[in-house]
Amino acid sequence: MADAQPDVQDVTRKLSGQSCEANIVNVESALLHLRGVTMVDIEAKKGHVVVGFDASKVSIPQIVQTVGNQKGADWFCRAQIVKS
């Protein structure tokens, strides 16, 4: 019997916030350390992050929270829904 394949999905979020772009490497690193995240692309579209994730291990709200938790002195970062 073959192992069940993970439910891998992609989500694109627009990043906003003071100095967020300057600290994008911190956001990328934090997302890659999040259990269930399989891929992070910060270069596909400026000001956005594309995250591949296993929906059985991590949720979109957890991904958004991880981005928001990347704080430094006098800056913040938010991941917003990209409208279709």
PDB file of C-alpha atoms in Angstrom:
ATOM      1  CA  MET A   1       0.000   0.000   0.000  1.00  0.00           C
ATOM      2  CA  ALA A   2       1.460   3.365  -1.024  1.00  0.00           C
ATOM      3  CA  ASP A   3       1.838   6.163   1.472  1.00  0.00           C
ATOM      4  CA  ALA A   4      -0.800   8.860   1.252  1.00  0.00           C
ATOM      5  CA  GLN A   5       0.399  11.935  -0.599  1.00  0.00           C
ATOM      6  CA  PRO A   6       0.315  15.210   1.332  1.00  0.00           C
ATOM      7  CA  ASP A   7      -2.374  17.746   0.477  1.00  0.00           C
ATOM      8  CA  VAL A   8       0.068  20.351  -0.884  1.00  0.00           C
ATOM      9  CA  GLN A   9      -1.432  23.714  -1.801  1.00  0.00           C
ATOM     10  CA  ASP A  10      -0.061  27.112  -2.797  1.00  0.00           C
ATOM     11  CA  VAL A  11      -1.105  30.429  -1.359  1.00  0.00           C
ATOM     12  CA  THR A  12       0.048  33.885  -2.464  1.00  0.00           C
ATOM     13  CA  ARG A  13       0.008  36.737   0.001  1.00  0.00           C
ATOM     14  CA  LYS A  14       0.811  40.396  -0.523  1.00  0.00           C
ATOM     15  CA  LEU A  15       3.279  41.679   2.031  1.00  0.00           C
ATOM     16  CA  SER A  16       2.899  45.097   3.564  1.00  0.00           C
ATOM     17  CA  GLY A  17       4.377  46.970   6.434  1.00  0.00           C
ATOM     18  CA  GLN A  18       7.159  49.294   7.363  1.00  0.00           C
ATOM     19  CA  SER A  19      10.498  47.851   6.192  1.00  0.00           C
ATOM     20  CA  CYS A  20       8.913  44.472   5.423  1.00  0.00           C
ATOM     21  CA  GLU A  21      10.658  44.214   2.067  1.00  0.00           C
ATOM     22  CA  ALA A  22      14.034  44.960   3.676  1.00  0.00           C
ATOM     23  CA  ASN A  23      13.524  42.067   6.095  1.00  0.00           C
ATOM     24  CA  ILE A  24      12.026  39.569   3.644  1.00  0.00           C
ATOM     25  CA  VAL A  25      14.802  37.049   4.310  1.00  0.00           C
ATOM     26  CA  ASN A  26      13.636  36.802   7.945  1.00  0.00           C
ATOM     27  CA  VAL A  27      10.075  36.162   6.739  1.00  0.00           C
ATOM     28  CA  GLU A  28      11.289  33.505   4.307  1.00  0.00           C
ATOM     29  CA  SER A  29      13.372  31.763   6.978  1.00  0.00           C
ATOM     30  CA  ALA A  30      10.524  31.757   9.510  1.00  0.00           C
ATOM     31  CA  LEU A  31       8.113  30.292   6.974  1.00  0.00           C
ATOM     32  CA  LEU A  32      10.581  27.578   5.947  1.00  0.00           C
ATOM     33  CA  HIS A  33      10.899  26.557   9.604  1.00  0.00           C
ATOM     34  CA  LEU A  34       7.122  26.249   9.968  1.00  0.00           C
ATOM     35  CA  ARG A  35       6.082  22.575  10.074  1.00  0.00           C
ATOM     36  CA  GLY A  36       4.131  21.754   6.932  1.00  0.00           C
ATOM     37  CA  VAL A  37       5.573  24.472   4.692  1.00  0.00           C
ATOM     38  CA  THR A  38       7.161  22.827   1.660  1.00  0.00           C
ATOM     39  CA  MET A  39       8.234  25.862  -0.382  1.00  0.00           C
ATOM     40  CA  VAL A  40       8.595  29.642  -0.072  1.00  0.00           C
ATOM     41  CA  ASP A  41       9.139  31.926  -3.074  1.00  0.00           C
ATOM     42  CA  ILE A  42       9.881  35.572  -2.313  1.00  0.00           C
ATOM     43  CA  GLU A  43      11.112  36.387  -5.799  1.00  0.00           C
ATOM     44  CA  ALA A  44       8.150  35.413  -8.021  1.00  0.00           C
ATOM     45  CA  LYS A  45       6.425  38.766  -7.567  1.00  0.00           C
ATOM     46  CA  LYS A  46       7.840  41.808  -5.785  1.00  0.00           C
ATOM     47  CA  GLY A  47       6.065  42.513  -2.516  1.00  0.00           C
ATOM     48  CA  HIS A  48       4.477  39.064  -2.393  1.00  0.00           C
ATOM     49  CA  VAL A  49       5.265  35.662  -0.980  1.00  0.00           C
ATOM     50  CA  VAL A  50       4.145  32.355  -2.452  1.00  0.00           C
ATOM     51  CA  VAL A  51       3.976  29.539   0.080  1.00  0.00           C
ATOM     52  CA  GLY A  52       3.562  25.848  -0.708  1.00  0.00           C
ATOM     53  CA  PHE A  53       2.205  23.957   2.264  1.00  0.00           C
ATOM     54  CA  ASP A  54       0.696  20.703   3.430  1.00  0.00           C
ATOM     55  CA  ALA A  55      -2.816  21.669   4.589  1.00  0.00           C
ATOM     56  CA  SER A  56      -2.927  18.689   6.956  1.00  0.00           C
ATOM     57  CA  LYS A  57      -0.017  20.144   8.950  1.00  0.00           C
ATOM     58  CA  VAL A  58      -0.345  23.925   8.754  1.00  0.00           C
ATOM     59  CA  SER A  59      -3.170  26.380   8.076  1.00  0.00           C
ATOM     60  CA  ILE A  60      -3.263  29.663   6.202  1.00  0.00           C
ATOM     61  CA  PRO A  61      -3.918  31.572   9.454  1.00  0.00           C
ATOM     62  CA  GLN A  62      -0.741  30.005  10.916  1.00  0.00           C
ATOM     63  CA  ILE A  63       1.218  31.127   7.847  1.00  0.00           C
ATOM     64  CA  VAL A  64      -0.169  34.668   8.145  1.00  0.00           C
ATOM     65  CA  GLN A  65       0.619  34.719  11.875  1.00  0.00           C
ATOM     66  CA  THR A  66       4.189  33.560  11.234  1.00  0.00           C
ATOM     67  CA  VAL A  67       4.704  36.478   8.828  1.00  0.00           C
ATOM     68  CA  GLY A  68       3.219  38.905  11.358  1.00  0.00           C
ATOM     69  CA  ASN A  69       5.447  37.600  14.128  1.00  0.00           C
ATOM     70  CA  GLN A  70       8.606  38.647  12.280  1.00  0.00           C
ATOM     71  CA  LYS A  71       9.208  41.913  14.041  1.00  0.00           C
ATOM     72  CA  GLY A  72      12.257  44.036  14.492  1.00  0.00           C
ATOM     73  CA  ALA A  73      12.922  47.487  15.825  1.00  0.00           C
ATOM     74  CA  ASP A  74      10.249  49.844  14.490  1.00  0.00           C
ATOM     75  CA  TRP A  75       8.945  47.578  11.741  1.00  0.00           C
ATOM     76  CA  PHE A  76       6.185  45.129  11.126  1.00  0.00           C
ATOM     77  CA  CYS A  77       5.040  42.882   8.319  1.00  0.00           C
ATOM     78  CA  ARG A  78       1.586  41.649   7.330  1.00  0.00           C
ATOM     79  CA  ALA A  79       0.474  39.046   4.812  1.00  0.00           C
ATOM     80  CA  GLN A  80      -2.728  40.124   3.105  1.00  0.00           C
ATOM     81  CA  ILE A  81      -5.094  38.217   0.844  1.00  0.00           C
ATOM     82  CA  VAL A  82      -4.423  38.666  -2.858  1.00  0.00           C
ATOM     83  CA  LYS A  83      -7.671  39.418  -4.674  1.00  0.00           C
ATOM     84  CA  SER A  84      -8.265  37.368  -7.797  1.00  0.00           C
TER      85      SER A  84
END
